Amino acid sequence: MKIKKLIYSLSILLFQISVSYAIDIKTDTIKPGELWPDDQGNHVQAHGGGIIKIKDTFYWYGEQRSKEIDTNFRYVSCYSSKDLMNWKFRGNALVLSKPDTVLGKWVLERPKVFFNSKTGKYVMYMHIDGSVRGTDRKTPGWGYAYARVGVAVSDKPTGPFKYIRSFRPLGLESRDIGQFVDDDGTPYLIFESRPSKGFYIAGLSDDYLDADREIAFIQAPLEGGAIVHYKGLYYVVGSALTGWRPNPNKYATATRLSGPWSEFQDIAPPATNTYGAQSTMLLKVVGQQETTVLFMGDQWRPQQQWDSRYLWMPLKIDDGKLWLPSPRPFTIDVKSGKASAVD
Ligand code: GAL
């Protein structure tokens, strides 16, 4: 009995030590493809995500796919960081129950948050999809027939976000979404539209609650759309339509968002299938000395989504050329804007 008690006390002690160790732990390295512990020691759950910077704080939103979640709901997680390497879990900023009774099996994917400085509101866009009741299971794309964006609003970056509605931007089917905020602060929604075999860049209304202006239609069957404006050129990155399976992601350039856009080219050796990742965002880190553009990608694990990994890497980008170097650990200093490899 005494031994049992001793073992019990020891295991409690060990647990407490490991929890406090996890909380205190700080990292100065981003390790592409590895587990990424948050401030509580749990792997970050912000898949298909997006990042905004408010003053000196970055907020990372994404699909919450932890094993423990109640599957009656869909969740958007929120993490905050001052250095892009150490992330504090700020809770689930949106908890959503099925938004429409016509939906059967449904998903919430690729959430992105914009800050509207005029209204002071945080506006979240997300891909809402699923099967539509009464439609035929055998139809290709049956599980993704709804094809809409959802919009939710909050007064604070960490939420809670209040879901408002879903709609089809520009009246079109919309699946993977991406966000882009230009240097002058103008927000854009990127969305893939299967029937048009391409993707759209749409402008947002003054209150950000609608995506109502077509800026460009890029005729290329790509999703996971992401854009960055760097040294006078727009670069767009996207992946082929292969579901959770990785493929060679590609990029094109234009001097204006409305185009014309160049031909698409590989961002990495095609045989690597983008090192197993799919684009979700291009994050521009503007420092006092340098500007670094980070490729943010997801390495999906469809059977164990909670274990899906992140492939973040500083891009080689200049003069109309963009290249994703072979992944390796790196550190980033958000003040200087410099990223460097860590051996
Ligand atoms: C991918 C898409 C993901 C998810 C997946 C489902 O093409 O980028 O966000 O929708 O398909 O198969």
Coordinates of C-alpha atoms and ligand atoms in Angstrom, one line a residue:
M1 CA 0.0 0.0 0.0
K2 CA 2.8 2.4 1.0
I3 CA 4.7 1.7 -2.2
K4 CA 1.5 2.4 -4.2
K5 CA 1.1 5.7 -2.4
L6 CA 4.8 6.5 -3.0
I7 CA 4.5 5.8 -6.7
Y8 CA 1.3 7.9 -6.9
S9 CA 3.0 10.9 -5.2
L10 CA 6.0 10.6 -7.3
S11 CA 4.0 10.6 -10.5
I12 CA 2.1 13.7 -9.4
L13 CA 5.4 15.4 -8.7
L14 CA 6.8 14.4 -12.1
F15 CA 3.6 15.7 -13.8
Q16 CA 3.9 19.0 -11.9
I17 CA 7.6 19.4 -12.9
S18 CA 6.9 18.6 -16.5
V19 CA 3.9 21.1 -16.6
S20 CA 6.0 23.9 -15.1
Y21 CA 8.9 23.1 -17.4
A22 CA 6.5 23.2 -20.4
I23 CA 5.2 26.6 -19.3
D24 CA 8.6 28.1 -18.7
I25 CA 10.1 26.8 -21.9
K26 CA 11.1 29.4 -24.5
T27 CA 12.4 28.7 -27.9
D28 CA 14.5 30.8 -30.2
T29 CA 14.0 28.4 -33.2
I30 CA 11.3 27.6 -35.6
K31 CA 11.6 23.9 -36.6
P32 CA 9.8 23.2 -39.9
G33 CA 7.8 20.0 -39.7
E34 CA 8.3 19.3 -36.0
L35 CA 5.9 19.5 -33.1
W36 CA 5.5 23.1 -32.1
P37 CA 4.7 23.4 -28.4
D38 CA 2.6 26.4 -27.2
D39 CA 3.0 28.0 -23.8
Q40 CA 1.3 25.0 -22.2
G41 CA 3.4 22.5 -23.9
N42 CA 0.7 21.4 -26.4
H43 CA 1.3 21.3 -30.1
V44 CA -0.1 24.4 -31.7
Q45 CA -3.5 23.8 -33.2
A46 CA -3.8 26.6 -35.9
H47 CA -4.0 24.7 -39.1
G48 CA -4.8 26.3 -42.4
G49 CA -4.2 29.5 -40.5
G50 CA -3.5 33.2 -40.9
I51 CA -1.6 35.9 -38.9
I52 CA -2.3 39.5 -38.2
K53 CA -0.1 42.0 -36.2
I54 CA -1.7 44.4 -33.8
K55 CA 0.9 46.9 -32.4
D56 CA 3.7 44.6 -31.4
T57 CA 1.7 41.4 -31.0
F58 CA 1.1 38.8 -33.6
Y59 CA -2.2 36.8 -33.5
W60 CA -2.3 33.4 -35.2
Y61 CA -5.7 32.0 -36.0
G62 CA -6.4 28.5 -37.4
E63 CA -8.3 25.3 -37.4
Q64 CA -8.5 23.9 -33.9
R65 CA -8.2 20.1 -34.4
S66 CA -7.2 18.9 -31.0
K67 CA -8.1 15.3 -30.2
E68 CA -10.2 16.5 -27.2
I69 CA -12.7 18.7 -29.0
D70 CA -16.4 18.1 -29.0
T71 CA -17.1 17.2 -32.6
N72 CA -20.5 18.8 -32.6
F73 CA -18.8 22.1 -32.9
R74 CA -16.0 23.6 -35.1
Y75 CA -13.4 25.9 -33.6
V76 CA -11.0 28.6 -34.5
S77 CA -8.1 28.8 -32.2
C78 CA -6.1 32.0 -31.3
Y79 CA -2.5 32.2 -30.3
S80 CA -0.5 35.3 -29.6
S81 CA 3.3 36.0 -29.8
K82 CA 5.7 38.9 -29.8
D83 CA 8.4 37.1 -31.6
L84 CA 6.7 34.6 -34.0
M85 CA 8.5 31.7 -32.2
N86 CA 6.8 31.4 -28.8
W87 CA 3.0 31.2 -28.9
K88 CA 0.6 31.6 -26.1
F89 CA -2.8 29.8 -26.4
R90 CA -5.5 32.5 -26.1
G91 CA -8.4 30.0 -26.3
N92 CA -10.8 29.2 -29.1
A93 CA -11.8 32.6 -30.5
L94 CA -14.8 31.1 -32.3
V95 CA -16.9 28.1 -31.4
L96 CA -19.5 27.3 -34.0
S97 CA -22.4 24.9 -34.2
K98 CA -23.8 23.9 -37.6
P99 CA -24.6 27.3 -39.2
D100 CA -27.3 26.0 -41.6
T101 CA -29.8 23.2 -41.4
V102 CA -29.4 22.3 -45.1
L103 CA -25.8 21.2 -44.2
G104 CA -25.1 17.5 -43.6
K105 CA -21.5 16.7 -42.7
W106 CA -19.8 20.0 -42.5
V107 CA -16.4 21.7 -42.1
L108 CA -14.9 25.0 -41.0
E109 CA -11.5 25.6 -42.7
R110 CA -8.8 28.1 -43.3
P111 CA -10.0 30.9 -40.9
K112 CA -8.5 34.4 -41.5
V113 CA -8.9 37.5 -39.4
F114 CA -8.8 41.1 -40.6
F115 CA -8.7 44.2 -38.3
N116 CA -10.8 47.1 -39.5
S117 CA -9.3 50.2 -38.0
K118 CA -12.3 52.4 -38.9
T119 CA -14.8 50.3 -37.0
G120 CA -12.4 48.9 -34.5
K121 CA -13.8 45.4 -35.2
Y122 CA -12.0 42.1 -35.9
V123 CA -13.6 40.3 -38.8
M124 CA -13.1 36.6 -39.3
Y125 CA -13.6 34.9 -42.7
M126 CA -13.7 31.1 -42.9
H127 CA -14.5 28.4 -45.4
I128 CA -17.8 26.8 -44.5
D129 CA -18.6 23.7 -46.4
G130 CA -20.1 20.3 -46.4
S131 CA -22.7 18.1 -48.0
V132 CA -26.1 19.7 -48.8
R133 CA -29.1 17.6 -47.7
G134 CA -30.9 16.0 -50.5
T135 CA -27.9 15.9 -52.8
D136 CA -26.4 12.7 -54.2
R137 CA -23.4 11.2 -52.3
K138 CA -22.0 9.9 -55.6
T139 CA -21.7 13.5 -57.1
P140 CA -18.0 14.5 -57.2
G141 CA -17.2 17.0 -54.5
W142 CA -20.3 15.9 -52.6
G143 CA -18.7 16.7 -49.2
Y144 CA -17.8 20.2 -50.4
A145 CA -21.0 21.2 -52.1
Y146 CA -22.0 24.2 -49.9
A147 CA -18.9 26.2 -51.0
R148 CA -19.4 29.4 -49.0
V149 CA -17.5 31.8 -46.8
G150 CA -18.6 32.5 -43.2
V151 CA -18.1 35.8 -41.4
A152 CA -17.8 36.5 -37.7
V153 CA -17.0 39.6 -35.7
S154 CA -15.4 40.5 -32.4
D155 CA -14.3 43.6 -30.5
K156 CA -11.1 41.9 -29.4
P157 CA -8.5 40.0 -31.3
T158 CA -8.9 37.0 -29.0
G159 CA -12.7 36.8 -29.4
P160 CA -15.2 35.7 -28.6
F161 CA -16.2 36.1 -32.3
K162 CA -19.9 36.2 -33.1
Y163 CA -20.9 34.4 -36.2
I164 CA -23.0 36.6 -38.6
R165 CA -23.7 34.7 -41.8
S166 CA -22.4 32.7 -44.7
F167 CA -22.5 33.7 -48.4
R168 CA -20.9 33.2 -51.7
P169 CA -18.5 36.0 -52.5
L170 CA -19.3 37.8 -55.7
G171 CA -22.1 35.2 -55.9
L172 CA -19.6 32.4 -56.7
E173 CA -18.7 29.0 -55.2
S174 CA -15.9 29.6 -52.8
R175 CA -13.7 26.9 -51.2
D176 CA -10.1 27.5 -49.9
I177 CA -9.7 31.1 -48.8
G178 CA -6.7 33.3 -48.2
Q179 CA -6.2 36.8 -46.9
F180 CA -4.0 39.6 -48.1
V181 CA -3.6 43.1 -46.6
D182 CA -1.7 45.5 -48.9
D183 CA 0.9 48.0 -47.6
D184 CA -1.7 50.7 -47.7
G185 CA -3.9 48.7 -45.4
T186 CA -6.5 47.6 -48.1
P187 CA -7.9 44.1 -47.3
Y188 CA -8.5 41.4 -49.9
L189 CA -10.1 37.9 -49.8
I190 CA -8.6 35.3 -52.1
F191 CA -10.9 32.4 -52.9
E192 CA -10.8 29.4 -55.1
S193 CA -13.8 28.9 -57.4
R194 CA -14.0 25.4 -58.9
P195 CA -16.5 26.0 -61.7
S196 CA -14.3 28.9 -63.0
K197 CA -11.1 26.8 -62.7
G198 CA -9.2 29.6 -61.0
F199 CA -9.2 31.9 -58.1
Y200 CA -10.4 35.3 -57.4
I201 CA -9.0 38.3 -55.5
A202 CA -11.9 40.2 -54.0
G203 CA -12.0 43.6 -52.3
L204 CA -13.9 43.9 -49.0
S205 CA -16.7 46.4 -48.2
D206 CA -16.1 49.3 -45.8
D207 CA -17.3 47.3 -42.8
Y208 CA -15.3 44.3 -44.1
L209 CA -18.4 42.1 -43.8
D210 CA -18.8 41.5 -47.5
A211 CA -16.4 40.6 -50.3
D212 CA -18.1 42.5 -53.0
R213 CA -15.5 43.8 -55.6
E214 CA -13.7 41.6 -58.1
I215 CA -10.1 42.8 -58.4
A216 CA -8.7 39.9 -60.4
F217 CA -9.6 36.5 -61.6
I218 CA -6.5 34.3 -62.0
Q219 CA -7.1 31.5 -64.4
A220 CA -5.2 28.7 -62.8
P221 CA -6.6 25.7 -60.9
L222 CA -5.0 26.5 -57.6
E223 CA -6.0 26.7 -54.0
G224 CA -4.4 27.6 -50.6
G225 CA -4.0 31.1 -52.2
A226 CA -1.5 33.5 -50.6
I227 CA -0.2 36.9 -51.7
V228 CA 2.6 39.2 -50.7
H229 CA 3.6 42.6 -51.9
Y230 CA 7.4 42.8 -51.9
K231 CA 9.6 45.5 -53.5
G232 CA 7.0 46.7 -55.9
L233 CA 5.8 43.3 -57.1
Y234 CA 2.8 41.1 -56.1
Y235 CA 3.6 37.5 -55.7
V236 CA 0.8 34.9 -55.5
V237 CA 1.4 31.3 -54.3
G238 CA -1.0 28.5 -54.6
S239 CA -1.2 24.7 -54.5
A240 CA -2.8 22.3 -57.0
L241 CA -6.2 20.7 -56.2
T242 CA -5.1 17.5 -54.6
G243 CA -7.0 17.6 -51.3
W244 CA -4.8 16.7 -48.3
R245 CA -2.1 15.3 -50.5
P246 CA 0.9 17.6 -51.1
N247 CA 1.8 18.8 -54.6
P248 CA 4.3 21.2 -56.2
N249 CA 3.0 24.7 -55.1
K250 CA 3.5 27.4 -57.7
Y251 CA 3.8 31.2 -57.9
A252 CA 3.2 34.0 -60.3
T253 CA 3.9 37.8 -60.2
A254 CA 2.2 41.0 -61.3
T255 CA 2.9 44.7 -60.9
R256 CA -0.7 45.3 -60.0
L257 CA -3.1 43.1 -58.2
S258 CA -5.6 43.3 -61.0
G259 CA -2.9 41.7 -63.3
P260 CA -1.8 40.8 -65.8
W261 CA -0.3 37.9 -63.9
S262 CA 2.8 36.0 -65.2
E263 CA 2.9 32.3 -65.9
F264 CA 3.1 30.1 -62.8
Q265 CA 6.4 28.5 -61.8
D266 CA 7.5 26.1 -59.2
I267 CA 8.4 27.4 -55.7
A268 CA 10.5 24.3 -54.9
P269 CA 11.9 21.2 -56.7
P270 CA 8.6 19.6 -57.9
A271 CA 9.7 16.1 -56.8
T272 CA 9.6 17.3 -53.1
N273 CA 5.9 18.2 -53.4
T274 CA 6.7 21.5 -51.6
Y275 CA 8.4 19.4 -48.9
G276 CA 5.0 17.9 -48.0
A277 CA 3.4 21.2 -47.4
Q278 CA 0.5 23.3 -48.7
S279 CA 0.5 27.1 -48.7
T280 CA -1.7 29.0 -46.4
M281 CA -0.1 32.4 -46.1
L282 CA 2.9 34.6 -47.0
L283 CA 3.8 36.6 -43.9
K284 CA 5.8 39.8 -44.5
V285 CA 8.0 40.6 -41.5
V286 CA 9.1 44.2 -41.8
G287 CA 12.1 44.9 -39.6
Q288 CA 14.3 47.9 -39.1
Q289 CA 17.1 46.4 -41.3
E290 CA 15.4 43.8 -43.4
T291 CA 12.1 42.5 -44.7
T292 CA 11.7 38.7 -44.5
V293 CA 8.8 36.9 -46.2
L294 CA 7.8 33.7 -44.5
F295 CA 6.2 30.9 -46.3
M296 CA 3.5 29.4 -44.0
G297 CA 2.4 25.9 -45.1
D298 CA 0.6 23.0 -43.6
Q299 CA 1.9 19.4 -43.7
W300 CA -1.5 17.7 -43.3
R301 CA -2.0 14.4 -41.6
P302 CA -5.6 13.7 -42.6
Q303 CA -6.0 10.6 -40.3
Q304 CA -4.5 12.5 -37.3
Q305 CA -5.3 16.1 -38.0
W306 CA -4.2 17.1 -34.5
D307 CA -0.7 16.0 -35.4
S308 CA -0.5 18.0 -38.7
R309 CA 2.7 20.1 -38.8
Y310 CA 3.7 23.5 -40.0
L311 CA 6.3 24.3 -42.6
W312 CA 7.4 27.8 -42.1
M313 CA 10.5 29.0 -44.0
P314 CA 12.0 32.3 -45.0
L315 CA 11.6 32.6 -48.8
K316 CA 14.3 33.7 -51.2
I317 CA 12.4 36.4 -53.0
D318 CA 13.5 39.2 -55.2
D319 CA 13.3 40.6 -58.7
G320 CA 10.3 38.5 -59.7
K321 CA 11.8 35.2 -58.5
L322 CA 10.5 33.3 -55.4
W323 CA 12.0 30.2 -54.0
L324 CA 11.3 28.0 -51.0
P325 CA 14.7 26.7 -49.7
S326 CA 15.0 23.2 -48.3
P327 CA 13.5 23.3 -44.8
R328 CA 15.8 23.7 -41.9
P329 CA 15.5 25.2 -38.4
F330 CA 15.8 29.0 -38.3
T331 CA 15.5 31.9 -35.9
I332 CA 13.8 35.2 -36.6
D333 CA 14.3 38.6 -35.0
V334 CA 11.1 40.6 -35.6
K335 CA 12.9 43.9 -34.7
S336 CA 15.6 43.7 -37.3
G337 CA 13.5 41.6 -39.6
K338 CA 16.4 39.1 -40.0
A339 CA 16.0 35.4 -40.3
S340 CA 18.9 33.1 -40.0
A341 CA 19.5 29.4 -40.1
V342 CA 20.2 27.6 -36.8
D343 CA 22.6 24.6 -37.0
Ligands
GAL1 C1 -7.5 20.7 -49.6 C2 -7.8 22.1 -48.9 C3 -7.9 21.9 -47.4 C4 -9.1 20.9 -47.3 C5 -8.8 19.6 -48.0 C6 -9.9 18.6 -47.9 O1 -7.5 20.8 -51.0 O2 -6.7 22.9 -49.2 O3 -8.2 23.1 -46.8 O4 -10.3 21.4 -47.8 O5 -8.6 19.9 -49.4 O6 -9.7 17.5 -48.7

